């Protein structure tokens, strides 16, 4: 029994943490190919994959023109795909095993129009549609079988993994030659694919998200985090080889469902737009940290009834961008991630969570309890990640303390009466590419 266990736990021992394993290339190829055979009775041309992502810091900064710092997860969507000679698309996933979705590339269209297609199919067929709208067509039809180990709806971008796997597959079978291989990626070409994947998500799936998820899935590097400037799409690869530093990044999937999330996301976005308008700037990222107090005073004066809300939202955005800049500069200094530097990185993650909890008000009890529990279990830093109101939290922990930290969360969830969380080990991994066994 670990030293984290309390008397109450001794009566009912907490369940062992449930870690979601990542599929290896061999497993992904074998499973996607087997499903392809079963559904289409032929061999695919190949298997392509794309990872989910987790954001280290820089939350709710993308639509404010700020910085984000995602890594690609080892958890990926694998897509076995075969080119067709017509304009038909046939899709299968274990979730839709009984029925193959049969679509016509000339008839499909955005959500809310007569061409609307099933949600999950819009993340795959929708990419072909978007690539054609972006001037990269005409594309051939295709048959595709999907096997993904990115948890659905956990804030880890299972949707972008589908889009990005499709984009690199179509890039190759249609001879677009934009992406380059995963170990020698062509970044400018991948940035073009990002644009079409975002279009698929926004228009075909009807989800008004920014480009962080797709950029991470297509443009990250193994052993690195991706500093993404959300204003202009510029990226810098920041060293983040956790295993080499004896560290690990634990992802806690809270499995909390909060139905208000969509409206709340929109409300945060529009508060930021109103604050920017009052302050006479295009985006809140235009406010330098040294001008923050002056900006907050102006909002108090001119923000009317909602002044205090605008103050709090603006304070989060400006301080979060500053924290991201500071964390990137710490990670880029070439020194080992130990001692004071590690303490500082952890403090920045903790401060990000506090800002999201108090000023941005996008956490929930499940996220707060997870973060407090891992901190008490010795995490160097912990925070919610993604949009909030559920989804996942992350914790930077010593590699040999991952299991203890996860057990501490399970025990805390037991005490609170929350549903059991799930866990992932987030090794900074390679971007989308063709899977080779
Ligand atoms: P997130 O991207 O955070 O996981 P989203 O709501 O954006 O959450 O995307 C989840 C959706 O993506 C699912 O509802 C489904 O439509 C689609 N999806 C993701 N993975 C799969 C899969 N393996 N099979 C079928 N659909 C999937
Ligand atoms: Mg998504």
Short mmCIF file of C-alpha atoms and ligand atoms in Angstrom, two decimals:
data_model
loop_
_atom_site.label_atom_id
_atom_site.label_comp_id
_atom_site.label_asym_id
_atom_site.label_seq_id
_atom_site.Cartn_x
_atom_site.Cartn_y
_atom_site.Cartn_z
CA UNK A 1 0.00 0.00 0.00
CA UNK A 2 1.47 3.37 -0.94
CA UNK A 3 2.07 6.19 1.53
CA UNK A 4 -0.67 8.13 -0.30
CA UNK A 5 -3.40 5.83 0.96
CA UNK A 6 -5.58 7.10 3.78
CA UNK A 7 -7.51 5.15 6.41
CA UNK A 8 -10.73 5.54 4.44
CA UNK A 9 -9.05 3.99 1.40
CA UNK A 10 -7.91 1.04 3.51
CA UNK A 11 -11.56 0.03 3.97
CA UNK A 12 -12.24 0.09 0.18
CA UNK A 13 -8.94 -0.01 -1.67
CA UNK A 14 -9.00 2.36 -4.66
CA UNK A 15 -9.09 0.72 -8.09
CA UNK A 16 -5.77 0.47 -9.93
CA UNK A 17 -5.29 3.33 -12.40
CA UNK A 18 -6.52 2.56 -15.90
CA UNK A 19 -3.79 3.55 -18.40
CA UNK A 20 -4.83 3.75 -22.07
CA UNK A 21 -1.99 2.20 -24.05
CA UNK A 22 -0.84 3.64 -27.37
CA UNK A 23 -0.93 1.34 -30.40
CA UNK A 24 2.49 0.62 -31.90
CA UNK A 25 3.01 0.96 -35.66
CA UNK A 26 2.76 -2.82 -36.01
CA UNK A 27 -0.47 -2.99 -34.02
CA UNK A 28 -2.01 -0.02 -35.82
CA UNK A 29 -1.12 -1.43 -39.23
CA UNK A 30 -2.37 -4.92 -38.33
CA UNK A 31 -5.68 -3.73 -36.83
CA UNK A 32 -6.52 -1.17 -39.51
CA UNK A 33 -5.56 -3.60 -42.30
CA UNK A 34 -7.65 -6.41 -40.76
CA UNK A 35 -10.67 -4.11 -40.50
CA UNK A 36 -10.09 -2.98 -44.10
CA UNK A 37 -10.01 -6.61 -45.30
CA UNK A 38 -13.15 -7.43 -43.38
CA UNK A 39 -15.08 -4.42 -44.71
CA UNK A 40 -13.80 -4.18 -48.29
CA UNK A 41 -12.36 -7.61 -49.04
CA UNK A 42 -9.14 -6.22 -50.54
CA UNK A 43 -5.74 -4.82 -49.54
CA UNK A 44 -5.30 -1.13 -48.67
CA UNK A 45 -2.67 0.93 -50.54
CA UNK A 46 -1.14 1.74 -47.16
CA UNK A 47 -1.81 2.75 -43.56
CA UNK A 48 -1.36 6.35 -42.45
CA UNK A 49 -1.54 7.72 -38.92
CA UNK A 50 -1.88 10.99 -37.05
CA UNK A 51 -1.54 11.69 -33.32
CA UNK A 52 -3.79 13.34 -30.78
CA UNK A 53 -2.24 16.20 -28.83
CA UNK A 54 -1.98 17.74 -25.40
CA UNK A 55 -1.21 21.39 -24.71
CA UNK A 56 1.56 22.07 -22.16
CA UNK A 57 0.62 25.72 -21.62
CA UNK A 58 -1.04 28.59 -23.51
CA UNK A 59 -4.74 27.87 -22.98
CA UNK A 60 -7.55 29.93 -24.51
CA UNK A 61 -4.85 32.02 -26.15
CA UNK A 62 -5.28 30.74 -29.74
CA UNK A 63 -8.33 32.82 -30.66
CA UNK A 64 -6.66 35.81 -28.97
CA UNK A 65 -3.67 35.63 -31.34
CA UNK A 66 -1.36 34.29 -28.62
CA UNK A 67 0.98 31.35 -28.19
CA UNK A 68 0.26 27.69 -27.47
CA UNK A 69 2.70 24.87 -26.73
CA UNK A 70 1.27 21.46 -27.69
CA UNK A 71 3.01 18.10 -28.05
CA UNK A 72 1.91 15.19 -30.25
CA UNK A 73 0.78 12.15 -28.24
CA UNK A 74 1.96 8.59 -28.87
CA UNK A 75 -1.79 7.85 -29.18
CA UNK A 76 -2.77 7.93 -32.84
CA UNK A 77 -5.51 7.29 -35.34
CA UNK A 78 -4.53 4.72 -38.00
CA UNK A 79 -6.27 4.83 -41.35
CA UNK A 80 -5.91 1.97 -43.85
CA UNK A 81 -6.85 3.50 -47.19
CA UNK A 82 -7.18 2.46 -50.82
CA UNK A 83 -7.60 4.78 -53.76
CA UNK A 84 -10.67 4.24 -55.98
CA UNK A 85 -11.17 5.08 -59.64
CA UNK A 86 -14.47 6.89 -59.00
CA UNK A 87 -15.70 9.64 -56.62
CA UNK A 88 -17.15 7.29 -54.01
CA UNK A 89 -15.90 7.26 -50.42
CA UNK A 90 -16.59 4.25 -48.19
CA UNK A 91 -15.66 4.45 -44.50
CA UNK A 92 -15.67 2.09 -41.56
CA UNK A 93 -14.63 2.43 -37.92
CA UNK A 94 -15.21 -0.03 -35.05
CA UNK A 95 -17.82 2.45 -33.80
CA UNK A 96 -19.79 2.00 -37.03
CA UNK A 97 -18.89 -1.63 -37.68
CA UNK A 98 -22.30 -2.73 -38.86
CA UNK A 99 -22.65 -0.16 -41.60
CA UNK A 100 -20.10 1.21 -44.03
CA UNK A 101 -20.77 4.88 -44.72
CA UNK A 102 -21.02 5.26 -48.51
CA UNK A 103 -20.58 8.84 -49.71
CA UNK A 104 -20.24 10.69 -52.99
CA UNK A 105 -17.55 13.38 -53.12
CA UNK A 106 -19.72 15.33 -55.57
CA UNK A 107 -22.71 15.38 -53.22
CA UNK A 108 -21.30 15.94 -49.72
CA UNK A 109 -21.36 19.40 -48.16
CA UNK A 110 -21.18 21.40 -44.93
CA UNK A 111 -23.15 20.67 -41.80
CA UNK A 112 -26.62 22.14 -42.02
CA UNK A 113 -26.82 21.81 -45.83
CA UNK A 114 -28.39 18.98 -47.87
CA UNK A 115 -24.92 17.48 -48.32
CA UNK A 116 -24.44 17.01 -44.55
CA UNK A 117 -22.88 13.64 -43.65
CA UNK A 118 -22.55 11.70 -40.35
CA UNK A 119 -20.39 13.59 -37.83
CA UNK A 120 -17.54 11.10 -37.67
CA UNK A 121 -17.39 10.81 -41.48
CA UNK A 122 -17.07 14.59 -41.77
CA UNK A 123 -13.63 14.36 -40.12
CA UNK A 124 -12.47 12.03 -42.95
CA UNK A 125 -14.50 12.59 -46.13
CA UNK A 126 -14.71 16.26 -45.08
CA UNK A 127 -10.94 16.59 -45.52
CA UNK A 128 -11.21 15.52 -49.18
CA UNK A 129 -14.01 18.07 -49.61
CA UNK A 130 -11.90 20.79 -47.93
CA UNK A 131 -8.73 20.00 -49.90
CA UNK A 132 -10.75 20.41 -53.10
CA UNK A 133 -12.22 23.72 -51.87
CA UNK A 134 -8.66 24.83 -51.12
CA UNK A 135 -7.65 24.23 -54.75
CA UNK A 136 -5.92 20.86 -54.29
CA UNK A 137 -8.44 18.73 -56.22
CA UNK A 138 -9.93 16.96 -57.93
CA UNK A 139 -9.24 14.00 -55.68
CA UNK A 140 -10.07 10.35 -56.26
CA UNK A 141 -12.60 8.51 -54.12
CA UNK A 142 -11.26 6.06 -51.54
CA UNK A 143 -12.11 3.23 -49.16
CA UNK A 144 -10.81 3.65 -45.60
CA UNK A 145 -10.85 1.73 -42.32
CA UNK A 146 -10.15 3.62 -39.10
CA UNK A 147 -8.66 2.31 -35.87
CA UNK A 148 -7.81 4.93 -33.26
CA UNK A 149 -6.51 4.79 -29.70
CA UNK A 150 -6.98 8.52 -29.06
CA UNK A 151 -9.76 8.70 -26.45
CA UNK A 152 -12.88 10.29 -27.97
CA UNK A 153 -14.02 13.62 -26.58
CA UNK A 154 -11.35 13.76 -23.85
CA UNK A 155 -9.92 17.05 -25.10
CA UNK A 156 -7.01 15.18 -26.69
CA UNK A 157 -8.05 15.89 -30.29
CA UNK A 158 -9.30 12.56 -31.52
CA UNK A 159 -11.10 14.59 -34.22
CA UNK A 160 -7.93 16.27 -35.51
CA UNK A 161 -6.19 12.87 -35.53
CA UNK A 162 -8.82 11.64 -38.00
CA UNK A 163 -8.48 14.72 -40.20
CA UNK A 164 -4.71 14.75 -40.22
CA UNK A 165 -4.38 11.00 -40.92
CA UNK A 166 -6.74 11.49 -43.86
CA UNK A 167 -4.80 14.50 -45.11
CA UNK A 168 -1.43 12.69 -45.25
CA UNK A 169 -3.05 9.64 -46.87
CA UNK A 170 -4.73 11.73 -49.59
CA UNK A 171 -1.54 13.77 -49.97
CA UNK A 172 0.24 10.58 -50.96
CA UNK A 173 -2.36 8.69 -53.00
CA UNK A 174 -3.35 11.80 -55.00
CA UNK A 175 0.28 12.84 -55.54
CA UNK A 176 -0.04 16.24 -53.81
CA UNK A 177 3.38 15.63 -52.19
CA UNK A 178 2.90 18.37 -49.58
CA UNK A 179 3.60 16.56 -46.30
CA UNK A 180 6.91 14.73 -46.68
CA UNK A 181 7.62 11.74 -44.39
CA UNK A 182 7.15 11.96 -40.60
CA UNK A 183 10.90 11.78 -39.99
CA UNK A 184 11.67 14.51 -42.59
CA UNK A 185 8.47 16.57 -42.67
CA UNK A 186 7.91 19.38 -45.17
CA UNK A 187 6.60 22.02 -42.78
CA UNK A 188 5.25 24.53 -45.30
CA UNK A 189 3.30 21.80 -47.10
CA UNK A 190 1.97 20.52 -43.79
CA UNK A 191 0.84 24.04 -42.89
CA UNK A 192 -1.30 23.94 -46.07
CA UNK A 193 -2.79 20.62 -45.02
CA UNK A 194 -3.56 22.16 -41.59
CA UNK A 195 -5.68 24.82 -43.32
CA UNK A 196 -7.83 22.20 -45.07
CA UNK A 197 -8.17 20.07 -41.92
CA UNK A 198 -9.36 23.14 -39.99
CA UNK A 199 -11.83 23.89 -42.79
CA UNK A 200 -13.16 20.32 -42.55
CA UNK A 201 -13.61 20.68 -38.78
CA UNK A 202 -15.22 24.16 -38.98
CA UNK A 203 -17.44 23.71 -42.01
CA UNK A 204 -18.10 19.99 -42.46
CA UNK A 205 -18.22 19.04 -38.76
CA UNK A 206 -19.48 22.46 -37.63
CA UNK A 207 -16.98 22.82 -34.76
CA UNK A 208 -15.64 26.41 -34.54
CA UNK A 209 -12.14 25.53 -33.29
CA UNK A 210 -8.81 27.21 -34.03
CA UNK A 211 -5.85 25.47 -35.67
CA UNK A 212 -3.89 24.31 -32.64
CA UNK A 213 -5.01 20.67 -32.78
CA UNK A 214 -4.28 20.18 -36.48
CA UNK A 215 -0.96 22.06 -36.27
CA UNK A 216 0.15 19.81 -33.42
CA UNK A 217 -0.86 16.62 -35.22
CA UNK A 218 0.85 17.56 -38.49
CA UNK A 219 3.75 19.81 -37.40
CA UNK A 220 5.11 18.51 -34.05
CA UNK A 221 8.43 16.69 -33.69
CA UNK A 222 9.28 13.72 -31.43
CA UNK A 223 11.02 14.87 -28.25
CA UNK A 224 9.82 18.43 -28.76
CA UNK A 225 6.94 20.73 -27.96
CA UNK A 226 5.59 23.01 -30.67
CA UNK A 227 5.62 26.73 -29.95
CA UNK A 228 2.74 27.86 -32.13
CA UNK A 229 2.10 31.52 -32.82
CA UNK A 230 -1.65 31.44 -33.39
CA UNK A 231 -1.65 34.83 -35.12
CA UNK A 232 0.49 33.84 -38.10
CA UNK A 233 0.89 30.06 -37.77
CA UNK A 234 4.68 30.32 -37.27
CA UNK A 235 6.18 27.45 -35.28
CA UNK A 236 9.36 26.76 -33.30
CA UNK A 237 10.34 23.27 -32.12
CA UNK A 238 11.22 23.47 -28.43
CA UNK A 239 13.26 20.63 -26.82
CA UNK A 240 11.03 18.59 -24.48
CA UNK A 241 12.59 15.14 -24.24
CA UNK A 242 11.02 14.15 -20.94
CA UNK A 243 12.33 10.57 -20.76
CA UNK A 244 15.92 11.79 -21.16
CA UNK A 245 15.32 14.07 -18.13
CA UNK A 246 13.84 11.27 -15.99
CA UNK A 247 10.43 12.94 -16.21
CA UNK A 248 6.99 12.03 -17.52
CA UNK A 249 3.85 13.89 -18.45
CA UNK A 250 0.80 12.21 -16.96
CA UNK A 251 -2.51 12.92 -18.70
CA UNK A 252 -5.61 12.53 -16.56
CA UNK A 253 -8.78 12.08 -18.60
CA UNK A 254 -11.40 13.21 -16.08
CA UNK A 255 -14.23 11.60 -18.07
CA UNK A 256 -16.37 14.47 -16.83
CA UNK A 257 -19.14 15.55 -19.15
CA UNK A 258 -20.37 19.10 -18.99
CA UNK A 259 -23.12 19.97 -21.42
CA UNK A 260 -22.61 23.72 -20.99
CA UNK A 261 -19.18 23.57 -22.57
CA UNK A 262 -20.13 24.75 -26.06
CA UNK A 263 -21.97 27.88 -24.98
CA UNK A 264 -19.31 28.69 -22.40
CA UNK A 265 -16.54 28.46 -25.00
CA UNK A 266 -18.40 30.93 -27.20
CA UNK A 267 -19.05 33.22 -24.22
CA UNK A 268 -15.31 33.34 -23.37
CA UNK A 269 -14.47 34.11 -26.97
CA UNK A 270 -16.94 36.95 -27.24
CA UNK A 271 -15.86 38.46 -23.89
CA UNK A 272 -12.31 38.61 -25.25
CA UNK A 273 -13.55 40.25 -28.44
CA UNK A 274 -15.48 42.88 -26.45
CA UNK A 275 -12.45 43.57 -24.25
CA UNK A 276 -10.23 43.99 -27.31
CA UNK A 277 -12.75 46.34 -28.86
CA UNK A 278 -12.97 48.51 -25.73
CA UNK A 279 -9.17 48.62 -25.57
CA UNK A 280 -8.87 49.48 -29.26
CA UNK A 281 -6.69 46.48 -30.16
CA UNK A 282 -7.29 43.83 -32.80
CA UNK A 283 -6.56 40.90 -30.46
CA UNK A 284 -5.81 40.64 -26.73
CA UNK A 285 -2.34 39.32 -27.64
CA UNK A 286 -1.60 42.93 -28.67
CA UNK A 287 -1.50 43.96 -24.99
CA UNK A 288 2.06 43.73 -23.67
CA UNK A 289 2.37 42.40 -20.10
CA UNK A 290 3.83 45.75 -18.94
CA UNK A 291 0.65 47.49 -20.19
CA UNK A 292 -1.71 45.05 -18.48
CA UNK A 293 -2.53 47.17 -15.40
CA UNK A 294 -3.28 50.17 -17.59
CA UNK A 295 -5.53 48.02 -19.81
CA UNK A 296 -7.37 46.60 -16.79
CA UNK A 297 -7.94 50.13 -15.44
CA UNK A 298 -9.40 51.13 -18.81
CA UNK A 299 -11.74 48.11 -18.77
CA UNK A 300 -12.90 48.96 -15.24
CA UNK A 301 -13.69 52.46 -16.40
CA UNK A 302 -15.34 51.63 -19.71
CA UNK A 303 -16.53 48.04 -19.34
CA UNK A 304 -19.93 48.93 -17.88
CA UNK A 305 -21.74 46.19 -15.96
CA UNK A 306 -19.50 43.41 -17.16
CA UNK A 307 -16.28 45.30 -16.38
CA UNK A 308 -15.03 42.85 -13.74
CA UNK A 309 -15.63 39.86 -16.01
CA UNK A 310 -13.74 41.51 -18.87
CA UNK A 311 -10.92 42.40 -16.46
CA UNK A 312 -10.60 38.80 -15.31
CA UNK A 313 -10.72 37.31 -18.84
CA UNK A 314 -8.17 39.80 -20.13
CA UNK A 315 -5.86 39.20 -17.17
CA UNK A 316 -5.89 35.47 -17.92
CA UNK A 317 -5.10 35.88 -21.60
CA UNK A 318 -2.25 38.37 -21.16
CA UNK A 319 -0.63 36.56 -18.23
CA UNK A 320 -1.07 33.15 -19.94
CA UNK A 321 0.78 34.35 -23.03
CA UNK A 322 3.55 35.72 -20.78
CA UNK A 323 3.76 32.37 -18.96
CA UNK A 324 4.03 30.57 -22.29
CA UNK A 325 6.85 32.86 -23.43
CA UNK A 326 8.65 32.25 -20.13
CA UNK A 327 8.20 28.48 -20.26
CA UNK A 328 9.47 28.34 -23.85
CA UNK A 329 12.53 30.38 -22.95
CA UNK A 330 13.25 28.09 -19.97
CA UNK A 331 12.94 24.96 -22.13
CA UNK A 332 15.16 26.51 -24.81
CA UNK A 333 18.11 27.45 -22.57
CA UNK A 334 20.00 24.21 -23.26
CA UNK A 335 20.29 23.30 -19.57
CA UNK A 336 18.90 20.10 -17.96
CA UNK A 337 15.31 20.26 -16.74
CA UNK A 338 16.18 19.83 -13.05
CA UNK A 339 16.47 21.88 -9.84
CA UNK A 340 15.33 25.48 -9.98
CA UNK A 341 14.47 25.29 -13.64
CA UNK A 342 12.13 22.35 -13.05
CA UNK A 343 10.57 24.15 -10.07
CA UNK A 344 9.95 27.21 -12.23
CA UNK A 345 8.40 25.17 -15.06
CA UNK A 346 6.08 23.53 -12.53
CA UNK A 347 5.14 26.89 -11.03
CA UNK A 348 4.20 28.21 -14.46
CA UNK A 349 1.92 25.21 -15.04
CA UNK A 350 0.34 25.65 -11.59
CA UNK A 351 -0.15 29.38 -12.19
CA UNK A 352 -1.79 28.63 -15.53
CA UNK A 353 -4.33 26.38 -13.80
CA UNK A 354 -5.06 28.99 -11.13
CA UNK A 355 -5.61 31.63 -13.80
CA UNK A 356 -7.96 29.32 -15.71
CA UNK A 357 -9.81 28.49 -12.49
CA UNK A 358 -10.15 31.94 -11.00
CA UNK A 359 -9.98 34.42 -13.89
CA UNK A 360 -11.18 32.40 -16.87
CA UNK A 361 -13.58 30.16 -14.89
CA UNK A 362 -13.27 27.16 -17.20
CA UNK A 363 -12.25 24.45 -14.75
CA UNK A 364 -14.67 22.10 -12.96
CA UNK A 365 -14.48 20.09 -9.72
CA UNK A 366 -13.07 17.02 -11.52
CA UNK A 367 -10.21 19.08 -13.01
CA UNK A 368 -9.46 20.92 -9.76
CA UNK A 369 -9.47 17.73 -7.69
CA UNK A 370 -7.16 15.96 -10.18
CA UNK A 371 -4.69 18.83 -10.13
CA UNK A 372 -4.70 19.10 -6.32
CA UNK A 373 -4.28 15.34 -5.90
CA UNK A 374 -1.25 15.04 -8.20
CA UNK A 375 0.38 18.09 -6.66
CA UNK A 376 -0.03 16.52 -3.21
CA UNK A 377 1.51 13.33 -4.65
CA UNK A 378 4.67 15.20 -5.64
CA UNK A 379 3.97 16.49 -9.17
CA UNK A 380 6.29 19.34 -10.17
CA UNK A 381 3.37 21.14 -11.80
CA UNK A 382 -0.18 20.39 -12.93
CA UNK A 383 -2.93 22.07 -14.87
CA UNK A 384 -6.05 21.52 -16.88
CA UNK A 385 -5.42 21.31 -20.62
CA UNK A 386 -7.72 21.97 -23.56
CA UNK A 387 -10.93 23.97 -23.44
CA UNK A 388 -11.93 23.01 -19.88
CA UNK A 389 -15.29 22.08 -18.22
CA UNK A 390 -14.09 18.47 -18.19
CA UNK A 391 -11.65 16.88 -20.62
CA UNK A 392 -8.14 16.31 -19.36
CA UNK A 393 -5.51 17.60 -16.95
CA UNK A 394 -1.73 17.12 -17.17
CA UNK A 395 0.96 16.71 -14.53
CA UNK A 396 4.73 16.88 -14.84
CA UNK A 397 6.06 14.11 -12.61
CA UNK A 398 9.25 12.14 -12.01
CA UNK A 399 9.21 9.13 -14.34
CA UNK A 400 9.22 6.71 -11.39
CA UNK A 401 6.27 8.47 -9.71
CA UNK A 402 3.74 8.20 -12.54
CA UNK A 403 1.87 5.33 -10.97
CA UNK A 404 1.81 6.97 -7.50
CA UNK A 405 0.44 10.18 -9.00
CA UNK A 406 -2.27 8.28 -10.90
CA UNK A 407 -3.21 6.32 -7.76
CA UNK A 408 -3.52 9.57 -5.84
CA UNK A 409 -6.05 10.85 -8.40
CA UNK A 410 -8.02 7.58 -8.29
CA UNK A 411 -8.15 7.77 -4.48
CA UNK A 412 -9.23 11.43 -4.54
CA UNK A 413 -11.94 10.69 -7.12
CA UNK A 414 -13.15 7.84 -4.92
CA UNK A 415 -13.46 10.21 -1.94
CA UNK A 416 -15.35 12.76 -4.06
CA UNK A 417 -17.64 10.13 -5.60
CA UNK A 418 -16.55 11.00 -9.15
CA UNK A 419 -16.50 8.43 -11.96
CA UNK A 420 -13.12 6.73 -12.42
CA UNK A 421 -10.64 8.76 -14.49
CA UNK A 422 -8.38 7.27 -17.18
CA UNK A 423 -4.68 7.97 -17.72
CA UNK A 424 -2.18 8.30 -20.55
CA UNK A 425 1.60 8.59 -20.56
CA UNK A 426 2.22 11.55 -22.88
CA UNK A 427 5.62 10.99 -24.50
CA UNK A 428 6.24 13.87 -26.99
CA UNK A 429 5.88 11.98 -30.27
CA UNK A 430 6.19 12.18 -34.04
CA UNK A 431 3.71 13.96 -36.35
CA UNK A 432 1.35 12.40 -38.89
CA UNK A 433 2.83 10.15 -41.56
CA UNK A 434 2.74 6.79 -43.26
CA UNK A 435 2.92 3.86 -40.85
CA UNK A 436 5.74 1.45 -41.59
CA UNK A 437 6.02 -1.79 -39.62
P1 LIG B 1 -11.84 15.46 -29.18
O1 LIG B 1 -11.28 15.92 -30.48
O2 LIG B 1 -11.37 16.26 -28.02
O3 LIG B 1 -11.62 14.00 -28.94
P2 LIG B 1 -14.28 16.09 -30.51
O4 LIG B 1 -15.68 16.21 -30.05
O5 LIG B 1 -13.66 17.22 -31.23
O6 LIG B 1 -13.42 15.67 -29.23
O7 LIG B 1 -14.15 14.82 -31.47
C1 LIG B 1 -14.75 13.58 -31.14
C2 LIG B 1 -15.49 13.05 -32.35
O8 LIG B 1 -14.55 12.60 -33.34
C3 LIG B 1 -16.35 11.85 -32.07
O9 LIG B 1 -17.61 12.21 -31.60
C4 LIG B 1 -16.43 11.19 -33.44
O10 LIG B 1 -17.36 11.87 -34.27
C5 LIG B 1 -15.06 11.45 -34.01
N1 LIG B 1 -14.14 10.34 -33.74
C6 LIG B 1 -12.96 10.40 -33.08
N2 LIG B 1 -12.37 9.18 -33.03
C7 LIG B 1 -13.19 8.33 -33.68
C8 LIG B 1 -13.16 6.92 -33.98
N3 LIG B 1 -12.16 6.15 -33.56
N4 LIG B 1 -14.20 6.38 -34.68
C9 LIG B 1 -15.23 7.14 -35.08
N5 LIG B 1 -15.31 8.47 -34.83
C10 LIG B 1 -14.33 9.06 -34.14
MG1 LIG B 2 -11.66 17.81 -31.37
#
